[in-house]
Coordinates of C-alpha atoms in Angstrom, one line a residue:
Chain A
X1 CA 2.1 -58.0 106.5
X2 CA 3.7 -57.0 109.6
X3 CA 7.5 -57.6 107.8
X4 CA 6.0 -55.4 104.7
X5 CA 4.8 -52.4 107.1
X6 CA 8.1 -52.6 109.3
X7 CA 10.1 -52.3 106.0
X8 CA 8.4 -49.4 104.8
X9 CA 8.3 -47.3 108.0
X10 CA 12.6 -48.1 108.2
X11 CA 12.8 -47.1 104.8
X12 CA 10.6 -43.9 105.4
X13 CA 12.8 -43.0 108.6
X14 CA 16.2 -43.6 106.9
X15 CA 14.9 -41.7 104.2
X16 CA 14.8 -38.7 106.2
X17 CA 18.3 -38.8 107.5
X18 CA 19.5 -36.3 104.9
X19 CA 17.7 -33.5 106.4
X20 CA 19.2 -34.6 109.9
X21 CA 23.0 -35.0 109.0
X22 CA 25.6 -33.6 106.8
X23 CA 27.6 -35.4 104.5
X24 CA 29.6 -37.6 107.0
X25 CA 26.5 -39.1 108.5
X26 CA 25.2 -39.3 104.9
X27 CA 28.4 -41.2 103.8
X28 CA 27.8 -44.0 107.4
X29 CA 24.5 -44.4 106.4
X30 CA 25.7 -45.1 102.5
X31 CA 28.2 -47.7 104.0
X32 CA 25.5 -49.2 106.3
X33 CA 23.2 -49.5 103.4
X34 CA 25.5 -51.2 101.5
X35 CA 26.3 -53.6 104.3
X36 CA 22.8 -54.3 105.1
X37 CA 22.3 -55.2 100.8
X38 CA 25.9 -57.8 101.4
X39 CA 24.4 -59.1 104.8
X40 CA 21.1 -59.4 103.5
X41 CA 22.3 -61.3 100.4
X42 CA 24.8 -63.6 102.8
X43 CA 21.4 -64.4 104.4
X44 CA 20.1 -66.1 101.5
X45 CA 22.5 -68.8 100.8
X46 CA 24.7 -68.8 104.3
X47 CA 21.1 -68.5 106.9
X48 CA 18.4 -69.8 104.9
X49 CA 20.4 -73.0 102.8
X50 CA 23.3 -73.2 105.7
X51 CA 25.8 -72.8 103.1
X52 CA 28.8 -70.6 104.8
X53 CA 29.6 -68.6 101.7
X54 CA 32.8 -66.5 101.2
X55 CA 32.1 -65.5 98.1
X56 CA 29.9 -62.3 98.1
X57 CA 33.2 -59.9 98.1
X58 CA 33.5 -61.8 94.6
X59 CA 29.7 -61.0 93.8
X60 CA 30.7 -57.2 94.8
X61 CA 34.0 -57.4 93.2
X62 CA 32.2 -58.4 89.9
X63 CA 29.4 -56.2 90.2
X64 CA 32.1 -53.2 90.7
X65 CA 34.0 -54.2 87.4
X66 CA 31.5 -55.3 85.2
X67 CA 29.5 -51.9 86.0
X68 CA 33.3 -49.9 85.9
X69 CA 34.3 -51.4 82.2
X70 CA 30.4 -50.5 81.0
X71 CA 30.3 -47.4 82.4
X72 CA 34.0 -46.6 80.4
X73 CA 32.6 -47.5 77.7
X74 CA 29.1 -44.8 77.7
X75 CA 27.1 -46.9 78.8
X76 CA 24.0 -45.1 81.1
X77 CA 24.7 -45.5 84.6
X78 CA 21.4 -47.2 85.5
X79 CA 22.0 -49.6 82.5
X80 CA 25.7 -50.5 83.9
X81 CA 24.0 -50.9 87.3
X82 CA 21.5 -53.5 86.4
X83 CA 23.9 -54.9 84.3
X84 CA 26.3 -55.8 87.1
X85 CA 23.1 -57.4 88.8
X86 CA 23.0 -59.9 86.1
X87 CA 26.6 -60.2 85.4
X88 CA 27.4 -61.6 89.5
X89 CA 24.0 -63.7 89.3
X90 CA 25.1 -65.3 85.8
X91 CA 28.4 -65.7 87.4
X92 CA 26.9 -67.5 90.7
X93 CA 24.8 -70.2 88.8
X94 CA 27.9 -71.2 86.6
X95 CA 30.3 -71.5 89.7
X96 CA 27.3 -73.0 91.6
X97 CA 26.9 -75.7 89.8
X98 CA 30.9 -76.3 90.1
X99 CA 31.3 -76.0 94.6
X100 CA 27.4 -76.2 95.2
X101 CA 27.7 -80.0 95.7
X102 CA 30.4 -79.5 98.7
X103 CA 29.7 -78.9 101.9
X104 CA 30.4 -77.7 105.3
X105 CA 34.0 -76.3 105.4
X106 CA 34.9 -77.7 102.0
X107 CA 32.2 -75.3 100.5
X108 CA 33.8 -72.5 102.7
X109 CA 37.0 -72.8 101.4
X110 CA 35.7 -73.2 97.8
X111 CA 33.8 -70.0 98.0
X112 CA 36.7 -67.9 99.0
X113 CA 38.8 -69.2 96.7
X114 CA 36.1 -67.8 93.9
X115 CA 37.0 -64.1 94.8
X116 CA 41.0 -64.5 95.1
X117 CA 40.4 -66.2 91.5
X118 CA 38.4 -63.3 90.1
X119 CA 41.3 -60.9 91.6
X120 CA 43.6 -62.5 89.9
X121 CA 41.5 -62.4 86.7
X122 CA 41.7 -58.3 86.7
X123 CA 45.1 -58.3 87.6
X124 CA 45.8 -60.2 84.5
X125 CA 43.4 -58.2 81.8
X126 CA 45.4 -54.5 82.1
X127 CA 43.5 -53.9 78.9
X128 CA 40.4 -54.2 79.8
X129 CA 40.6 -53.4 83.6
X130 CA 43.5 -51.5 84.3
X131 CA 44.7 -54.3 85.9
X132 CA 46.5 -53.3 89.4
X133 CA 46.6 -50.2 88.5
X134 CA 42.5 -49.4 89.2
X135 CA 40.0 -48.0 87.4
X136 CA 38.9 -44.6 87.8
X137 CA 34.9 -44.6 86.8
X138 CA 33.6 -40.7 85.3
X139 CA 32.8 -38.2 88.1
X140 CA 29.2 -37.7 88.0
X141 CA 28.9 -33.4 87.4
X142 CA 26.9 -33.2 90.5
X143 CA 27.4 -30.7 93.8
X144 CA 29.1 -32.7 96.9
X145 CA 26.3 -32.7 98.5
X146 CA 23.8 -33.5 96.0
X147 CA 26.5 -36.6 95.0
X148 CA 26.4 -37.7 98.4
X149 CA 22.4 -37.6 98.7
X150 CA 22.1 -39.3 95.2
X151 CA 24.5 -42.2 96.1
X152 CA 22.8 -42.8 99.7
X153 CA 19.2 -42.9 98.2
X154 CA 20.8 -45.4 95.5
X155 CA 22.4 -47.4 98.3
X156 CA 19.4 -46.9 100.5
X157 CA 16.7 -48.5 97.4
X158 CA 19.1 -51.2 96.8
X159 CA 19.1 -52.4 100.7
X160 CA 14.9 -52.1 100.7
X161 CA 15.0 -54.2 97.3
X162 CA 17.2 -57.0 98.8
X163 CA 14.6 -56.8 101.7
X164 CA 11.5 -56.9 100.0
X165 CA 13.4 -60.0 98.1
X166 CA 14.0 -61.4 101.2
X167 CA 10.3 -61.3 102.3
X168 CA 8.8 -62.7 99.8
X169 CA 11.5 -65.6 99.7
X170 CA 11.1 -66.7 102.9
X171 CA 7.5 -67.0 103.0
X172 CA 7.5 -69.0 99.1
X173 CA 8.2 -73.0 98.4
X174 CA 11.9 -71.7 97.6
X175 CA 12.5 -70.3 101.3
X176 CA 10.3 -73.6 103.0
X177 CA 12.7 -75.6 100.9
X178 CA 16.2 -74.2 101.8
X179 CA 15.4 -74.3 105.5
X180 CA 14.6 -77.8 105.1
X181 CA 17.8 -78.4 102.7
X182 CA 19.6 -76.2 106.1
X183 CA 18.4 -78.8 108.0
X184 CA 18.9 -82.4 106.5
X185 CA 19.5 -81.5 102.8
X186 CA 19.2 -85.6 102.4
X187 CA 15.8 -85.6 103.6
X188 CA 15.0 -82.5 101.7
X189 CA 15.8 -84.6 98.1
X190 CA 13.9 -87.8 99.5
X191 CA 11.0 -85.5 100.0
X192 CA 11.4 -84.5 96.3
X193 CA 13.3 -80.6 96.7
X194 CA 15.2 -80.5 94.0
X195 CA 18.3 -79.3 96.3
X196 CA 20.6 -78.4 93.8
X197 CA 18.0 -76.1 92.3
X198 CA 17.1 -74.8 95.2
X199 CA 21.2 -73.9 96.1
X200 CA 21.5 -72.5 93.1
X201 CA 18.7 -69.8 93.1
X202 CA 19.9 -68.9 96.5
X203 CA 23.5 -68.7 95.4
X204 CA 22.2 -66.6 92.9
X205 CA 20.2 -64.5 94.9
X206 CA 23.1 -63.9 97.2
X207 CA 25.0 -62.7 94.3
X208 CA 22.6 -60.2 92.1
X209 CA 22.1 -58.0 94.7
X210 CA 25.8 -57.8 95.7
X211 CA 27.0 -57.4 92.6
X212 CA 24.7 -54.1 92.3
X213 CA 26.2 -52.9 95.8
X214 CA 29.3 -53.2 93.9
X215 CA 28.3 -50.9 90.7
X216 CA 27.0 -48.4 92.9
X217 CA 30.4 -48.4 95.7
X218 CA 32.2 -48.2 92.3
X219 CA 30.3 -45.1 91.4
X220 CA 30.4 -43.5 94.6
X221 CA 33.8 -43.9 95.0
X222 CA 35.1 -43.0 91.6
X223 CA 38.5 -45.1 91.5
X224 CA 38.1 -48.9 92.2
X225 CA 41.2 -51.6 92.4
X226 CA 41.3 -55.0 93.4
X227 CA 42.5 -55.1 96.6
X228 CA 39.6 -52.8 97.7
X229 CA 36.7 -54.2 95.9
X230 CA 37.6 -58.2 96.4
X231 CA 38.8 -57.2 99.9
X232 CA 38.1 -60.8 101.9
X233 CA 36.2 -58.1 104.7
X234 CA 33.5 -58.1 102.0
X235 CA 32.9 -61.6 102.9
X236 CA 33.7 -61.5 106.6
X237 CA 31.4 -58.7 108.0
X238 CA 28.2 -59.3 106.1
X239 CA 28.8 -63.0 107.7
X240 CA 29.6 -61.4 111.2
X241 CA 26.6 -59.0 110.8
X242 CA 23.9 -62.0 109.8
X243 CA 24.9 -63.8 113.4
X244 CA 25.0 -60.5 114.6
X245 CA 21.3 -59.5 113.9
X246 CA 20.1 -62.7 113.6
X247 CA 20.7 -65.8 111.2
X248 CA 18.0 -66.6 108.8
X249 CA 15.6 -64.0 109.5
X250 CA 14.6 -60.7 107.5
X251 CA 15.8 -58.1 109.7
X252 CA 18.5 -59.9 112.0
X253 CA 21.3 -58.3 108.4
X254 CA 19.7 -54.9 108.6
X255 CA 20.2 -54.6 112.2
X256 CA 23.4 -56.5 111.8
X257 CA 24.8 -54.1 109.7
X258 CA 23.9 -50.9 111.7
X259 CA 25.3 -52.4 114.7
X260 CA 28.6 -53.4 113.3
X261 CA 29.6 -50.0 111.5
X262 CA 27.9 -48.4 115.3
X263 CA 30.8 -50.2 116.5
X264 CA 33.2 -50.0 113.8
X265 CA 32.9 -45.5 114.1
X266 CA 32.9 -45.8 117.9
X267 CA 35.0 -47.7 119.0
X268 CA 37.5 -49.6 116.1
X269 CA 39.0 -45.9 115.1
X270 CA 40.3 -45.8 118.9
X271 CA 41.9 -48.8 118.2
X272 CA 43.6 -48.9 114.8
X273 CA 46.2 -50.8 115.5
X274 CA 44.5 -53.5 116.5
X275 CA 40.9 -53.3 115.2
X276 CA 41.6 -56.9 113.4
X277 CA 41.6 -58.4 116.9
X278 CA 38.5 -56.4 117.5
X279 CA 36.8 -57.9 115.0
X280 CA 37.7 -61.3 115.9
X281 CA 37.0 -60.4 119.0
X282 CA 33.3 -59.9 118.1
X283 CA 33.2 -62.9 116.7
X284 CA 34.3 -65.2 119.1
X285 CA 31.6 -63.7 121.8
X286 CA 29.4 -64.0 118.7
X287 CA 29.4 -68.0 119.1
X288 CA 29.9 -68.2 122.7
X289 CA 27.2 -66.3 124.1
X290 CA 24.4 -65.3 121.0
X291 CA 24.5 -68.1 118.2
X292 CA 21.5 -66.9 117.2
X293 CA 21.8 -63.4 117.3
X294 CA 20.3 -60.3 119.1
X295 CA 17.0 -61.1 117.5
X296 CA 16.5 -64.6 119.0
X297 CA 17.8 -62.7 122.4
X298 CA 15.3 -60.2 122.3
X299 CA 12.2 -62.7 121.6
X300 CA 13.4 -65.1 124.6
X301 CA 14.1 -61.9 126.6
X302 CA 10.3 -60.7 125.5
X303 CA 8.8 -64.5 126.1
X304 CA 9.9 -64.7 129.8
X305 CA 8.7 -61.2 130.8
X306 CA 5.0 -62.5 129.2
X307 CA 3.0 -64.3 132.0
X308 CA 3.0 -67.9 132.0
X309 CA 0.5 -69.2 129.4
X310 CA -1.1 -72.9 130.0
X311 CA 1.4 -75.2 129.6
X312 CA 0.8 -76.7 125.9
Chain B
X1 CA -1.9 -110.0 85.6
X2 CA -1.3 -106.3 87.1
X3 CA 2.0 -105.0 86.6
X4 CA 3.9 -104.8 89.4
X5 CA 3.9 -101.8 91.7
X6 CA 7.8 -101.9 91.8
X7 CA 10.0 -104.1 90.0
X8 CA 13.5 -103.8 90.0
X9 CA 15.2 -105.9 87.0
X10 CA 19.3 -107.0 87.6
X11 CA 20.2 -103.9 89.0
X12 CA 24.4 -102.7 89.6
X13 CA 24.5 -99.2 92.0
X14 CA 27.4 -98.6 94.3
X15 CA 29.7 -95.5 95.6
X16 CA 32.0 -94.0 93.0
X17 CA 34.4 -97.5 92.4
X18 CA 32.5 -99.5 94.9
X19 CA 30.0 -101.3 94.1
X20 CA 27.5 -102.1 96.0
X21 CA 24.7 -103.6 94.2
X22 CA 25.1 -107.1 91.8
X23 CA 22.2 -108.4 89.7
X24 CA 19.6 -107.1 92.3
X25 CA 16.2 -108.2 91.4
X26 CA 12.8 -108.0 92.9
X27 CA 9.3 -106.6 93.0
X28 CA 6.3 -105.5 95.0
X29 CA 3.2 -106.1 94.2
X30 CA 0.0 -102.8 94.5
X31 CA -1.1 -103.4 97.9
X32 CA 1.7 -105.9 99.1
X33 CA 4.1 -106.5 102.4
X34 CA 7.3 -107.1 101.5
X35 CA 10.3 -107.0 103.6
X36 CA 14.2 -106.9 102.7
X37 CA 16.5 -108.9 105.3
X38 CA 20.5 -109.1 105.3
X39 CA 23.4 -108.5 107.7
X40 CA 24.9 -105.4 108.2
X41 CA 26.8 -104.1 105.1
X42 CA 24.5 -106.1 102.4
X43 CA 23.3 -103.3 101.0
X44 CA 19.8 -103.1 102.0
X45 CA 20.0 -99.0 102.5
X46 CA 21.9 -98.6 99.2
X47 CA 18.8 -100.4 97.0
X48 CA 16.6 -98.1 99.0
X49 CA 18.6 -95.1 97.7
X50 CA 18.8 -96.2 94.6
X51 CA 15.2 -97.2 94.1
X52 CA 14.8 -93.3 95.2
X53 CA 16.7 -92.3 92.9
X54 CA 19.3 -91.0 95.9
X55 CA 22.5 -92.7 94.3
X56 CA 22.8 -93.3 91.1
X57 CA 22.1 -96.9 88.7
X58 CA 25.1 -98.1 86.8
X59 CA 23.0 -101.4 85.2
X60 CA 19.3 -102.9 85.4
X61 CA 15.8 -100.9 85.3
X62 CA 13.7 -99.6 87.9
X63 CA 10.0 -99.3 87.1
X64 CA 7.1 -98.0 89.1
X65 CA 3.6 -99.6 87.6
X66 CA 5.2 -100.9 84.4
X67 CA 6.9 -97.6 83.9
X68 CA 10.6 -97.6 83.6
X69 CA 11.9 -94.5 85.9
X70 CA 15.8 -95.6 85.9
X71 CA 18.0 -92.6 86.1
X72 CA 14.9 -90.4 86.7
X73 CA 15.1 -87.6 89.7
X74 CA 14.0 -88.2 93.2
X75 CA 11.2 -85.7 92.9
X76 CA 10.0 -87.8 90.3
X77 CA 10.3 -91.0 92.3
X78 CA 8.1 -89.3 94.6
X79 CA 5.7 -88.1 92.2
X80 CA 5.0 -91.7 90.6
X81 CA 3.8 -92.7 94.2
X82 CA 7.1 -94.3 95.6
X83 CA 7.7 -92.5 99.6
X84 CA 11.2 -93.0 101.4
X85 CA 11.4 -93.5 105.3
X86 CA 15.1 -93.3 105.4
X87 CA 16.9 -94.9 108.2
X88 CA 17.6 -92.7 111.0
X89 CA 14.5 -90.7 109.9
X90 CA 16.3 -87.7 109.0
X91 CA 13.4 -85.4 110.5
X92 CA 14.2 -81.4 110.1
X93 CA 14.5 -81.2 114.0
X94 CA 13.9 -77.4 114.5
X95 CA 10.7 -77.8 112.7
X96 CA 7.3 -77.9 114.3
X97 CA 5.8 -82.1 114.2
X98 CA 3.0 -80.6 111.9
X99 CA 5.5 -79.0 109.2
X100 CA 7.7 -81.8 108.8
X101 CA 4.9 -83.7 108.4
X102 CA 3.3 -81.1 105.8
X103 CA 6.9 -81.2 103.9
X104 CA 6.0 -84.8 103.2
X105 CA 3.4 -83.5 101.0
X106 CA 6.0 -81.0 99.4
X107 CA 5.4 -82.3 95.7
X108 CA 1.2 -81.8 96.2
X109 CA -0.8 -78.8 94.7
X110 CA -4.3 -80.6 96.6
X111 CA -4.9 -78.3 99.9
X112 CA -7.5 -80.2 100.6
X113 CA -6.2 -83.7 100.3
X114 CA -3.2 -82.3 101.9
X115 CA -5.7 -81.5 105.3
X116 CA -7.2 -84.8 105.1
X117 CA -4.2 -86.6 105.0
X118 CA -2.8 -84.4 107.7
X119 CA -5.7 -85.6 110.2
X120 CA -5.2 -89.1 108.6
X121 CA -1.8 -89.0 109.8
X122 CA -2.8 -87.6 113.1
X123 CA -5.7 -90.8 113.7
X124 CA -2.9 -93.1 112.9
X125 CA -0.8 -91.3 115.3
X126 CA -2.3 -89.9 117.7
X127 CA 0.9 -89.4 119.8
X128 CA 1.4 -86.8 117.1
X129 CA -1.5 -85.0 117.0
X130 CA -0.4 -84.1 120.9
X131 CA 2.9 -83.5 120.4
X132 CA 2.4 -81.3 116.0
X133 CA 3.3 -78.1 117.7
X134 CA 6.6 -79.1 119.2
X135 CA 10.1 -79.1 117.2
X136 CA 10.5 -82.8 115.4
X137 CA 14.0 -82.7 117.6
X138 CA 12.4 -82.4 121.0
X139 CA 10.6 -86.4 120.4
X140 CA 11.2 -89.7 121.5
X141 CA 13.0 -91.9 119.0
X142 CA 9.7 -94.2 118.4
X143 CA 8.0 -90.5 118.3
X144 CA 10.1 -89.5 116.1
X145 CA 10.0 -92.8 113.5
X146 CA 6.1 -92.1 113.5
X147 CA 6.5 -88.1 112.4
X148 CA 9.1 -90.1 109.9
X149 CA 6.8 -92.7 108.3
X150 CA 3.9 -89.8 108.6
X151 CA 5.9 -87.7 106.7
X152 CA 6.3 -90.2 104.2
X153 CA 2.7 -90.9 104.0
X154 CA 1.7 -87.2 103.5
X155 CA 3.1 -87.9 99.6
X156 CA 0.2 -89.7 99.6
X157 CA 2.1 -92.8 98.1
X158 CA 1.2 -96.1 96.7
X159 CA 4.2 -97.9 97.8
X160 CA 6.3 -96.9 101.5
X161 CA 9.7 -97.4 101.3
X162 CA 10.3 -97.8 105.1
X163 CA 14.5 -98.5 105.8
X164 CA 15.0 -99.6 109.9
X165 CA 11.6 -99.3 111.2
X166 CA 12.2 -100.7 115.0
X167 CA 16.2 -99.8 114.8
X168 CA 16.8 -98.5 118.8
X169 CA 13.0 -98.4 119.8
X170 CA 11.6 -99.8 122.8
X171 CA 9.7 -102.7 121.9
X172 CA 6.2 -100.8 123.3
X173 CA 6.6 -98.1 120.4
X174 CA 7.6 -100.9 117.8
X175 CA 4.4 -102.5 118.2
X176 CA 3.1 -98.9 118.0
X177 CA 4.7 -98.7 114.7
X178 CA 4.0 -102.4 113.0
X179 CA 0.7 -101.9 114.1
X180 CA 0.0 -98.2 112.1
X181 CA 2.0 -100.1 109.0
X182 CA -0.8 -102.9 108.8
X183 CA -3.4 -100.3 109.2
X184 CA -1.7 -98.9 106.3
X185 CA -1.2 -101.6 104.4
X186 CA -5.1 -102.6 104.7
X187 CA -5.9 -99.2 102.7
X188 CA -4.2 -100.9 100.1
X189 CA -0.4 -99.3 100.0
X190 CA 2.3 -101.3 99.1
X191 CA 4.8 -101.5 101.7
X192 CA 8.6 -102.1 101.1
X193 CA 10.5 -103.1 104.5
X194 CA 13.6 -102.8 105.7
X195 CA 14.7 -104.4 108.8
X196 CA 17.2 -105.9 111.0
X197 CA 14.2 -107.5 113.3
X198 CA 14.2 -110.7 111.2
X199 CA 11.7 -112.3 113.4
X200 CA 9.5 -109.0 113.8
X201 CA 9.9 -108.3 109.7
X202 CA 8.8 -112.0 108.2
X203 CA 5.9 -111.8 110.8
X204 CA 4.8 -108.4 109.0
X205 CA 5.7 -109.1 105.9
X206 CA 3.8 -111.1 102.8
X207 CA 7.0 -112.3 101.4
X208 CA 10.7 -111.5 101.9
X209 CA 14.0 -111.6 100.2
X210 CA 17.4 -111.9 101.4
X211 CA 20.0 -110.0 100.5
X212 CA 23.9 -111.2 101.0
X213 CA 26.6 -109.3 100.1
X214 CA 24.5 -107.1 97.5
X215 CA 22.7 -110.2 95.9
X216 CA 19.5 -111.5 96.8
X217 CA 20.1 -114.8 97.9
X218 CA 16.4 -116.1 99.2
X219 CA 13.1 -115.0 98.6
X220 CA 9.7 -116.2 99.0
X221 CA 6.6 -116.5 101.5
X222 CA 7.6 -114.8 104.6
X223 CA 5.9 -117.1 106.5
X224 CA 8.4 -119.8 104.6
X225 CA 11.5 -118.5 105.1
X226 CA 10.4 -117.9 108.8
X227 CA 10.9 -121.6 108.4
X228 CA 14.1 -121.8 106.6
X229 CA 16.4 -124.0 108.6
X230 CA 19.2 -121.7 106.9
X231 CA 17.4 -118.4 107.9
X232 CA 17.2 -119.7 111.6
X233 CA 20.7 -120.5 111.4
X234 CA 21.7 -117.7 110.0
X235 CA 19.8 -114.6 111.5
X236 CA 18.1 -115.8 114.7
X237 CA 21.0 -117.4 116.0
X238 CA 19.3 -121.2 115.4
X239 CA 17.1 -120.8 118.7
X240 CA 14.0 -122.6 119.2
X241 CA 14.2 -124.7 115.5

């Protein structure tokens, strides 16, 4: 209940940040939203099954393709955006069933092999793609400014959705299940998970979601090409962001992501030069000294400022 | 004659082109003791697994009460009744004592049963009835083989599977332990035993077969191999014959 009121009041205030900001603020909080939606799906099969997936800038790559070559074709733009849902989450259970069964660093490697693959893929179909030559998507006829409200409310419903999906799988038998497979996926399948289900629907889940990201980004932007929309960042900061936030719970992504682009407008576009090392930079204080994210801080922070309770 | 609880019939399992597993076969009878001894490497663990369904059965037939389950799923293993302690417990260590054990009872739609279990658990335990709020991680080994065999007994199952019960437990907490099994076994579960505590497993134990180099080599009374000349040469170092 608490998780389902918190959500609705965050989506209530960020729905209000039109009428604060003008486009450029509207454009961050489009990017944040979108990050939050990749963090939030990274959460899904990287925090809750511990699988450390490089493979949701394929999900968005997909997603930004599938929902490009539909819309080229007159298809309506909300069909070519659901479409791209199922297009990435068809995708993930096929190539699930193929690097599901790996693990640790082999799955790692596996996973981000799956988006240089699918780059590859559009580079070689011209025809259908453009190839490396983009794709430019129709402009919507819309004002700026009504363009730039329309995509952030878009981005904005997408990143509640993926939350409210979130939610309600980590409180079922599926999220119960993938901790336990995060913890001792042996003794998960003794117990009588079916593991390799379980993976699956969480690959899944960390695809569908991404792949819609991807339609709408294509959208926004107007003119997609591969190096932009299978850029290997796609993977790398939703992943930074989860351990950012906090891995495995519902809000640790959302704050993730707000933190990261915070940091990214502040401070990275002082640094341009070197804002790779920043980033890996982040990450290395990431592991050292919060491995479970600002979240976990904050409740251990909170716990000792409690009085003492009776020792249990 | 009842049908056996388990019977295993000439099975072959191994790892990829190693096989582990030759001609293995043996049975446990509803409400029977029945412990599996062998040297390191014989493939004690590996009959467990496959019996759960954990690797897969190249030849023979695995049946739980005269049904043949080979090649079926472990969920379903679990479902027909047939819980695994696996060796080294394999307990989800950031979880609370209390959910680990309520993941034993994963498969179960009964609430209720599931409760009454639970504080089953707990009587036969009551080190973990202290202890069911604190991560699985934070026990003592012989703590931690209860909330193990626990969990398994939250399936509600008609035969235990138990692989290394005393393995690296002080000898206090393995009397703990043999002494919840029997209480266990009096309800009437059938109990399948792993162990590398000859002496402590043919004292438990109804009957007992060896296994050498993935065949079974011995079986019988426990209480009669205990007297084997052979087994006292071979696994309690000859002492006291």
């Amino acid at each position: 209940m608490r998780d389902w009121l918190l959500l609705l009041l965050l989506a209530l205030a960020c729905s209000l940040l039109p009428l604060a900001g003008d486009n450029y603020v509207l454009r961050l909080g489009t990017i944040v939203a979108m990050y939050a939606v990749l963090a939030q799906s990274w959460n899904f099969i990287g925090g809750l099954a511990g699988y450390p997936s490089f493979a949701t800038a394929a999900f968005f790559g997909l997603g930004a393709y599938t929902s490009a070559v539909l819309l080229s074709y007159g298809a309506p733009t909300g069909l070519a955006w659901t479409a791209a849902g199922g297009m990435a989450c068809l995708f993930a259970a096929l190539i699930g069933g193929a690097i599901l069964h790996l693990k640790g660093h082999y799955f790692a490697i596996a996973s981000l092999a799956v988006g240089e693959v699918l780059r590859e893929v559009v580079n070689t179909t011209p025809d259908l793609t453009g190839g490396g030559m983009g794709m430019n998507l129709p402009v919507p006829k819309l004002s700026v400014a009504a363009a730039a409200q329309t995509f952030y409310f878009s981005m904005l419903a997408l990143a509640a959705l993926t939350t409210a999906a979130a939610i309600i799988v980590q409180r079922s038998r599926l999220g119960f299940g993938l901790r336990c497979i995060q913890q001792n996926e042996d003794a998960a399948n003794i117990l009588g998970v079916n593991a390799y289900g379980y993976k699956t629907a969480a690959f899944c889940l960390s695809a569908v979601f991404a792949g819609m990201a991807g339609a709408i980004y294509a959208s926004w932007v107007h003119y997609i090409e591969p190096p932009d929309v299978f850029d290997i960042l796609l993977a790398v900061k939703p992943l930074v962001m989860v351990l950012l936030g906090g891995i495995g719970t519902v809000f640790g992504p959302i704050i993730g992501a707000f933190l990261l682009i915070a940091f990214e407008e502040l401070v990275w576009r002082s640094f341009l030069t070197i804002h790779a090392a920043m980033l890996g930079g982040i990450i290395v204080v990431l592991v050292l000294f919060m491995p479970n994210g600002l979240l976990a801080l904050v409740r251990s922070g909170l716990a000792r400022l409690r009085p003492a309770g009776p020792k249990p | 004659m009842d049908a056996p609880k388990l019977s295993v019939t000439q099975l072959q399992a191994g790892y990829g082109d190693v096989q582990v597993l030759w001609d293995v076969t043996l049975d446990v009878k509803p409400g029977e003791m029945v412990c599996i001894v062998g040297s390191n490497g014989a493939g004690k663990t590996t009959l467990m697994r496959a019996i759960s369904a954990l690797v897969p059965v190249s030849a023979g037939r695995i049946a739980v009460d005269g049904a043949d389950l080979t090649g079926a799923t472990p969920a379903r293993m679990v479902a027909a009744g047939v819980a695994h302690v696996p060796e080294g417990r394999r307990l989800f260590g950031a979880m609370s004592v209390r959910d680990n054990l309520l993941m034993g009872a994963y498969l179960r739609p009964d609430k209720a049963g599931i409760a009454e279990d639970l504080e089953k658990v707990y009587a036969l335990f009551p080190r973990l009835a202290e202890r069911q709020k604190q991560d699985a991680g934070t026990l003592s080994g012989g703590e931690q083989q209860m909330c193990a065999v626990g969990r398994g007994l939250m399936a509600r199952p008609s035969l235990l599977m138990i692989d290394e019960l005393s393995l690296g437990l002080a000898p206090r907490m393995v009397d703990l332990l043999a002494d919840g099994l029997r209480r266990v076994n009096a309800e009437g579960v059938a109990v399948l035993l792993v162990e590398q505590d000859v002496m402590n497993a043919l004292e438990l134990a109804d009957r007992a077969f060896v296994l050498d180099r993935g065949r079974v080599t011995l079986s019988g009374p426990a209480a009669a191999l205990a007297d084997d000349p052979a087994i006292r040469e071979a696994y309690m170092g000859g002492l006291a014959g």
